[in-house]
Structure formats: structure tokens, C-alpha cells
mmCIF file of C-alpha atoms in Angstrom:
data_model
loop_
_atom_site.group_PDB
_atom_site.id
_atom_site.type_symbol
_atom_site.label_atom_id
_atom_site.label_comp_id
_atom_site.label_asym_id
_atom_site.label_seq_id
_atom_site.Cartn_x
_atom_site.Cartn_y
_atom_site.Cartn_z
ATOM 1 C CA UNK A 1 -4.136 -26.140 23.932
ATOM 2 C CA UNK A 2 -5.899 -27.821 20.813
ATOM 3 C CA UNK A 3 -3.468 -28.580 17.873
ATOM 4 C CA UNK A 4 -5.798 -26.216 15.970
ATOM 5 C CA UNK A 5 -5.305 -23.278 18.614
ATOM 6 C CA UNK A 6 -1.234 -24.153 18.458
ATOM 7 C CA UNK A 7 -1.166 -23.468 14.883
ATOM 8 C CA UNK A 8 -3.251 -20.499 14.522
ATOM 9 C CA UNK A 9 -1.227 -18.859 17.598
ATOM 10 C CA UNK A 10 1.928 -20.093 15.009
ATOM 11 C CA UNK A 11 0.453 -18.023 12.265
ATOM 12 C CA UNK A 12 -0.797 -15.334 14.170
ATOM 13 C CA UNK A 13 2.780 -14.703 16.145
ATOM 14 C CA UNK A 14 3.716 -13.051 13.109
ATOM 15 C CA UNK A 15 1.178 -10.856 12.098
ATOM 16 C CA UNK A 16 0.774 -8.887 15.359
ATOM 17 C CA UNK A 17 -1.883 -11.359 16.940
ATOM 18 C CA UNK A 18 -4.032 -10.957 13.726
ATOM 19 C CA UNK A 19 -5.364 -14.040 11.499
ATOM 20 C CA UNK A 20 -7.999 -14.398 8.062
ATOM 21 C CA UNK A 21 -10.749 -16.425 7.976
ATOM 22 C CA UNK A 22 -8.438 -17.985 5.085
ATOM 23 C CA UNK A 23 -5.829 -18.843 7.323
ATOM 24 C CA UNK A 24 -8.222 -20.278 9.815
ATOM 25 C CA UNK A 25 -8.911 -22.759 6.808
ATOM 26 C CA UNK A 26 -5.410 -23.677 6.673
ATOM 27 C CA UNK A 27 -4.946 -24.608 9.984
ATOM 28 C CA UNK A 28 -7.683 -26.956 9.651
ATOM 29 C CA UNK A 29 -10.732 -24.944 10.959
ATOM 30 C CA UNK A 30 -13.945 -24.748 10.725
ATOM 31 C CA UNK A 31 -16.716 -21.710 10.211
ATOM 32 C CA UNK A 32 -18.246 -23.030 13.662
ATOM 33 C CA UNK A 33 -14.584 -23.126 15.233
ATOM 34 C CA UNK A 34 -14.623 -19.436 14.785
ATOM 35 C CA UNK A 35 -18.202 -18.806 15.878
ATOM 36 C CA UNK A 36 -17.390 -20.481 18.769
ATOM 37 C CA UNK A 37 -14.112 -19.219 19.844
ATOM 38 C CA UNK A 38 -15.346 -15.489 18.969
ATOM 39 C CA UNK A 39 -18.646 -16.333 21.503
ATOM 40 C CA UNK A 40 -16.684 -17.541 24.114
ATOM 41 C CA UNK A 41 -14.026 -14.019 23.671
ATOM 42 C CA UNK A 42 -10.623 -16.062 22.816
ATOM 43 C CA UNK A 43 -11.237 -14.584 19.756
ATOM 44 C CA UNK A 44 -12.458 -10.586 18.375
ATOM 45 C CA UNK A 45 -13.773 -9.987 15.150
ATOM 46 C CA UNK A 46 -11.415 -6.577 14.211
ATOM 47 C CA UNK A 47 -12.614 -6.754 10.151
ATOM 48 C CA UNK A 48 -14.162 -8.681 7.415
ATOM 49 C CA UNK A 49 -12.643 -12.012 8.075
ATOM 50 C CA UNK A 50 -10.088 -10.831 10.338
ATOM 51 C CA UNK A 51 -9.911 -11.766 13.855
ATOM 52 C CA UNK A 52 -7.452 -10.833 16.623
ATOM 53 C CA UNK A 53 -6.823 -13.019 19.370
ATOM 54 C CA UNK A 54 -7.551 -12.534 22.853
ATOM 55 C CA UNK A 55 -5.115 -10.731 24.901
ATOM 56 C CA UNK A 56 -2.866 -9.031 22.575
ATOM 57 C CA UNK A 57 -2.292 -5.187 22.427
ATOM 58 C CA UNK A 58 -4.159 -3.077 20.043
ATOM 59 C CA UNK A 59 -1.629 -1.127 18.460
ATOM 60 C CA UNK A 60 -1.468 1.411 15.453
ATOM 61 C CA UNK A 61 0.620 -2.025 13.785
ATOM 62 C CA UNK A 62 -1.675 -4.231 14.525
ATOM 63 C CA UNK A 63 -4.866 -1.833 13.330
ATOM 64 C CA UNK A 64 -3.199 -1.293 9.817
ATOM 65 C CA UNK A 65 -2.244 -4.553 9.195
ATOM 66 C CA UNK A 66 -6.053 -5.772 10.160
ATOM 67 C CA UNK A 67 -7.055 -3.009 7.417
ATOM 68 C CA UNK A 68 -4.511 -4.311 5.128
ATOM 69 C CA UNK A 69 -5.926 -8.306 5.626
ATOM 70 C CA UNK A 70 -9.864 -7.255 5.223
ATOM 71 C CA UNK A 71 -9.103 -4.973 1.802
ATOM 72 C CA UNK A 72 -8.297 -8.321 0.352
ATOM 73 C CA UNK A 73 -5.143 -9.335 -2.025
ATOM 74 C CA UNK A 74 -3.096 -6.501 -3.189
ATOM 75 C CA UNK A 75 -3.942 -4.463 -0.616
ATOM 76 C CA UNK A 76 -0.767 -2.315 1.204
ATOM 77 C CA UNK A 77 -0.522 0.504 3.866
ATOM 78 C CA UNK A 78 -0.189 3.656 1.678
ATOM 79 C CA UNK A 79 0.045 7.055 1.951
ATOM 80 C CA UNK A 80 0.718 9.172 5.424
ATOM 81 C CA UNK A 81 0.644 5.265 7.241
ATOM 82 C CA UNK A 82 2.937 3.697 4.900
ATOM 83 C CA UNK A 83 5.419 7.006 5.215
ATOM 84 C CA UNK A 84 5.193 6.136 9.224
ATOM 85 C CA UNK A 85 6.242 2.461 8.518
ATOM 86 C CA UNK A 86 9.150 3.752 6.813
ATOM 87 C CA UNK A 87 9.283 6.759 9.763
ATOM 88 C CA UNK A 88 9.615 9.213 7.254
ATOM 89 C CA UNK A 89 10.409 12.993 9.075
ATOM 90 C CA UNK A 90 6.605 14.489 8.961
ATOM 91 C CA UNK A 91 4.404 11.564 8.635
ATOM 92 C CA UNK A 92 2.688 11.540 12.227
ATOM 93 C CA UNK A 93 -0.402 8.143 13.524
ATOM 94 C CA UNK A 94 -3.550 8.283 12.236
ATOM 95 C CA UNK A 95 -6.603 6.468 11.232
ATOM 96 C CA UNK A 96 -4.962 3.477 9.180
ATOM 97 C CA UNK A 97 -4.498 4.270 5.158
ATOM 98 C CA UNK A 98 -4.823 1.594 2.715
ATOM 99 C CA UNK A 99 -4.844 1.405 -1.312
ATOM 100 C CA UNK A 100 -6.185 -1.099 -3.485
ATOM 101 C CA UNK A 101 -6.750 -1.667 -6.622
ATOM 102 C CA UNK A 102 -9.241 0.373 -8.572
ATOM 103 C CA UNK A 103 -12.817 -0.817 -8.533
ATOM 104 C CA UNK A 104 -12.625 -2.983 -5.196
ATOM 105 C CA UNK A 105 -14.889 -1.651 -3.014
ATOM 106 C CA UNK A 106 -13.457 -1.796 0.423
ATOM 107 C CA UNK A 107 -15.636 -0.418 2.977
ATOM 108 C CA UNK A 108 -13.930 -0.319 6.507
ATOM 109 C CA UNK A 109 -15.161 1.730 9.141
ATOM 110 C CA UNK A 110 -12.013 3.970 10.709
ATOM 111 C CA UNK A 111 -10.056 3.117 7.481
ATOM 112 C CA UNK A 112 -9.102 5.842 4.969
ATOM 113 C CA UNK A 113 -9.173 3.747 1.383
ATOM 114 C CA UNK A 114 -7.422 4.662 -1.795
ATOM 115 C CA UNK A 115 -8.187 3.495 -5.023
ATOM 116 C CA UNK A 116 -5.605 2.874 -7.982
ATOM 117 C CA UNK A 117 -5.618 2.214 -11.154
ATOM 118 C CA UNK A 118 -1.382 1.746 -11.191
ATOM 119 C CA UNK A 119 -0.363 -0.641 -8.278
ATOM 120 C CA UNK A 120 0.654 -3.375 -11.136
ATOM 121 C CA UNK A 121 3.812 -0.964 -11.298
ATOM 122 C CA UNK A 122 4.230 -1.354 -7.583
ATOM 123 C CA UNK A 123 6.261 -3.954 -5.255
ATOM 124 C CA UNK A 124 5.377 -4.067 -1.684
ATOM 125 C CA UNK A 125 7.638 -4.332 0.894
ATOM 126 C CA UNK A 126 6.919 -5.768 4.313
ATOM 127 C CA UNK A 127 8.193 -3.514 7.254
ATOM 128 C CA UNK A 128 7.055 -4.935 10.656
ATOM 129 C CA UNK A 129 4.708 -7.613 9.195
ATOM 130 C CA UNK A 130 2.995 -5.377 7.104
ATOM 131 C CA UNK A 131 2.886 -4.752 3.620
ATOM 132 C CA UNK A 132 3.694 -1.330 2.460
ATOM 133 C CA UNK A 133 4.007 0.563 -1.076
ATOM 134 C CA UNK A 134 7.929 1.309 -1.215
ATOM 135 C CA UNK A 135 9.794 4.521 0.188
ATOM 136 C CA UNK A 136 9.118 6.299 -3.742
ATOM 137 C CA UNK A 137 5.780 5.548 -4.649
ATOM 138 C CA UNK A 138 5.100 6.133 -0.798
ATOM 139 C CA UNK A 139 6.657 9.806 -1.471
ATOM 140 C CA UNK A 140 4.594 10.177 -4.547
ATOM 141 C CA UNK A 141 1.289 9.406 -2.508
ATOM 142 C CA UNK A 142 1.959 11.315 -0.067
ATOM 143 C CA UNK A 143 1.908 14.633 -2.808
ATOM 144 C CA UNK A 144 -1.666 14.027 -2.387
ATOM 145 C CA UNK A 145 -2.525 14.420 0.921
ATOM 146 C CA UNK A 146 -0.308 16.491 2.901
ATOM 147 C CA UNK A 147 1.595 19.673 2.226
ATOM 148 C CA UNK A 148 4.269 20.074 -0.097
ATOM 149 C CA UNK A 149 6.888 21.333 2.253
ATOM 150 C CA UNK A 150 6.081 18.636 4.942
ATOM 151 C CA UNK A 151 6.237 16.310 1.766
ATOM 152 C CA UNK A 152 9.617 17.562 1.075
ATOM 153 C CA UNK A 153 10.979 17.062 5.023
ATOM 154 C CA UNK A 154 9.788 13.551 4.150
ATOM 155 C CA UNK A 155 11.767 12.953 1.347
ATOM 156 C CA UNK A 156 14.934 15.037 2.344
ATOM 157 C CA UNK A 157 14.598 12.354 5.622
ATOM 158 C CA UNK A 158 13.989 9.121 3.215
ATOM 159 C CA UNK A 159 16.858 10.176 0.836
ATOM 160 C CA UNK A 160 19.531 11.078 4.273
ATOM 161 C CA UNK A 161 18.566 7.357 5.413
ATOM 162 C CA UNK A 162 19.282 6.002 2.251
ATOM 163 C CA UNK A 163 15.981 4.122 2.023
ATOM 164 C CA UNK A 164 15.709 5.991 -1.640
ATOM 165 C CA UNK A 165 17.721 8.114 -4.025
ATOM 166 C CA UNK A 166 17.640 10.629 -6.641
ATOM 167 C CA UNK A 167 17.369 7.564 -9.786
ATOM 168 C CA UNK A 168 14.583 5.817 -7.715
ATOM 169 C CA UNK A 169 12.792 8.896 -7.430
ATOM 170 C CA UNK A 170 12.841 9.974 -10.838
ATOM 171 C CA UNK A 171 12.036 6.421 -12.392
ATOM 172 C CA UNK A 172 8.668 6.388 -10.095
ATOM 173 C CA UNK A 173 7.815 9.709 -11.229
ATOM 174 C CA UNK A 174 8.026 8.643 -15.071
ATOM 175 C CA UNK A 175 6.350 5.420 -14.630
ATOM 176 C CA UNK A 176 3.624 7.131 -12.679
ATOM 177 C CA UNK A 177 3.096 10.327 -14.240
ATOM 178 C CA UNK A 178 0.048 11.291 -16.219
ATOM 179 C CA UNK A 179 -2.565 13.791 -16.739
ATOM 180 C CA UNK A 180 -4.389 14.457 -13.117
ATOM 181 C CA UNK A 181 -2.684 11.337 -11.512
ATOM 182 C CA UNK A 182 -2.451 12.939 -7.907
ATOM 183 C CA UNK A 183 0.907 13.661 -5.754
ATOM 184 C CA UNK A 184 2.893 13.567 -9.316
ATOM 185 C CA UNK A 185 2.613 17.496 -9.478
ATOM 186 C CA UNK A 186 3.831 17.755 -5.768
ATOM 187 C CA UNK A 187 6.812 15.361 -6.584
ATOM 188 C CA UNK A 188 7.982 16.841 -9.931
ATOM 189 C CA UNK A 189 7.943 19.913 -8.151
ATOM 190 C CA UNK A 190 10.214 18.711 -5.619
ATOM 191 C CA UNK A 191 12.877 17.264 -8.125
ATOM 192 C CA UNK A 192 12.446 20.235 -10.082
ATOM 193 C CA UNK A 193 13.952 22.135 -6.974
ATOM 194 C CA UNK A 194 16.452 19.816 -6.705
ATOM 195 C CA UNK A 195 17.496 20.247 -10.479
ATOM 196 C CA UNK A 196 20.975 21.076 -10.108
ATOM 197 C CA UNK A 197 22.102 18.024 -7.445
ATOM 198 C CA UNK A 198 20.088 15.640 -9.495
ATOM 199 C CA UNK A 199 22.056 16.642 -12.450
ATOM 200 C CA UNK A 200 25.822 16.816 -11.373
#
């Protein structure tokens, strides 16, 4: 194997077979390198700049996180695929769902894209190579697309698993709430219900 094919394999080992045009760079290749190893099918273009390499498994991982590298910087699973990252009670596979930040236009075909205006509050966290909004904000997002009851079995699961609690909760709630912001209704509603455990 090529020195170059060694240490995109290196790179790639980590991010479920998947590497950027970026990367490529890195390891010292060439736009013809690419070309060339996507003609002769060691290589498949899965996304803007994104390629997968030959013989690994297309999985619902390795979809996201291809969704995740072609949206560009700042980009993170969000929504119902970031709550199955975190296997949150309710949250069942679907087409991948990304967000990123407001006014990138991010056209991928299969990909559900969000848009927002408030992801400099937000720290991703990386759960099986892929970069995710965190357990709350995921819990606020998913106010906005999916039931509120199914929204609550998610966060009754999140909160029994310890991967958030009551403070966290009510923190992302304040720092994200404003007039017509999505999922905030959904998730005031839910600590609102909760009133009296919050409180004691």
C-alpha cells in the first residue's frame, strides 16, 4: 500500500471509513489522487468532499457522520439523530439530521438540515466519532419535531441515565428561550410538569 493510502486508511479508521477532501490534503494528496482512486472504485464519493472508502459498511453512523463532514465546520447531528446517538427512549433511525449555523446553505440530498441562529451557545460532544449537540439542547430540539409525550419518554430516559439533570435542563432552556424559538414551548412545558421535583 502507498504511504499516501496508509495514512488516509489512519485517518479514516476513526471516522467510520469516511475522509474530506481536506484531509486528503493533509495526507499529502492530490485533486488527481482522488479522481483517480474514485475511477478505479477504492474510493466512493458519499457528499461534497466526502469520500468513503471501498469496502466498509454503510451504516446509519457512518451516513450521519458523512452529512455532518459535507455541512462544513460547525456542523453536528441534531435533533431525532442526535437523541439516537445518545439512545434516548423514543428517538427511532431515520434519514440523517444535521444543524448548522444560520445562513449556510447546505443542500444534501437524503439529509434533513436545520438552521440556527444559537449554536455559539452550544458544545458538541463526540459520541461514536460523531459530533453531536449535547443531551439538553438535543432535548430542546427535539420539542420541535416530535410529540411532546414521546419528547418527555426521552427526557425521563436521558435524566434516569444520568446523561442530564434538572439544573442542565433549566440553564439550556434560559439561554435558549425566546419569542418563537422552536422546541422551547415543548420543554418549558415539560419542566413546568415537573415543578414540584425541580423545586424540593
Amino acid at each position: 500500500m502507498h504511504d499516501f493510502d496508509r495514512r488516509v486508511a489512519s485517518r479514516a479508521a476513526h471516522q467510520h471509513a469516511l475522509v474530506t477532501s481536506g484531509q486528503v490534503a493533509e495526507c499529502g494528496g492530490t485533486r488527481a489522487m482522488v479522481e483517480h482512486r474514485v475511477a478505479a472504485g477504492r474510493w466512493r464519493k458519499v457528499g461534497p468532499g466526502v469520500y468513503r472508502l471501498a469496502g466498509a459498511p454503510v451504516t446509519w453512523h457512518s451516513q450521519l457522520l458523512a452529512a455532518v463532514l459535507a455541512a462544513g465546520p460547525g456542523t453536528m447531528g441534531s435533533h431525532r439523530s442526535a437523541g439516537l446517538s445518545w439512545e434516548l427512549d423514543g428517538c427511532r433511525p431515520g434519514a440523517p439530521e444535521i444543524v448548522v449555523p444560520r445562513g449556510r446553505r447546505a443542500r444534501l440530498a437524503g439529509v434533513r438540515v436545520h438552521e440556527s441562529t444559537d449554536l455559539g451557545l452550544v458544545t458538541p460532544r463526540i459520541v461514536d466519532g460523531i459530533p453531536v449537540t449535547p443531551v439538553a439542547r438535543t432535548l430542546l430540539d427535539l420539542g420541535a419535531v416530535m410529540a411532546p409525550q414521546r419528547v418527555h419518554v426521552a427526557l425521563d430516559s436521558a435524566r434516569r441515565r444520568g446523561l442530564t439533570d434538572w439544573d442542565e435542563l433549566l440553564d439550556t432552556l434560559v439561554a435558549h428561550a425566546r419569542r418563537g424559538r422552536r422546541g422551547v414551548g415543548t420543554l418549558r412545558a415539560i419542566l413546568d410538569h415537573h415543578h414540584d421535583e425541580i423545586a424540593a
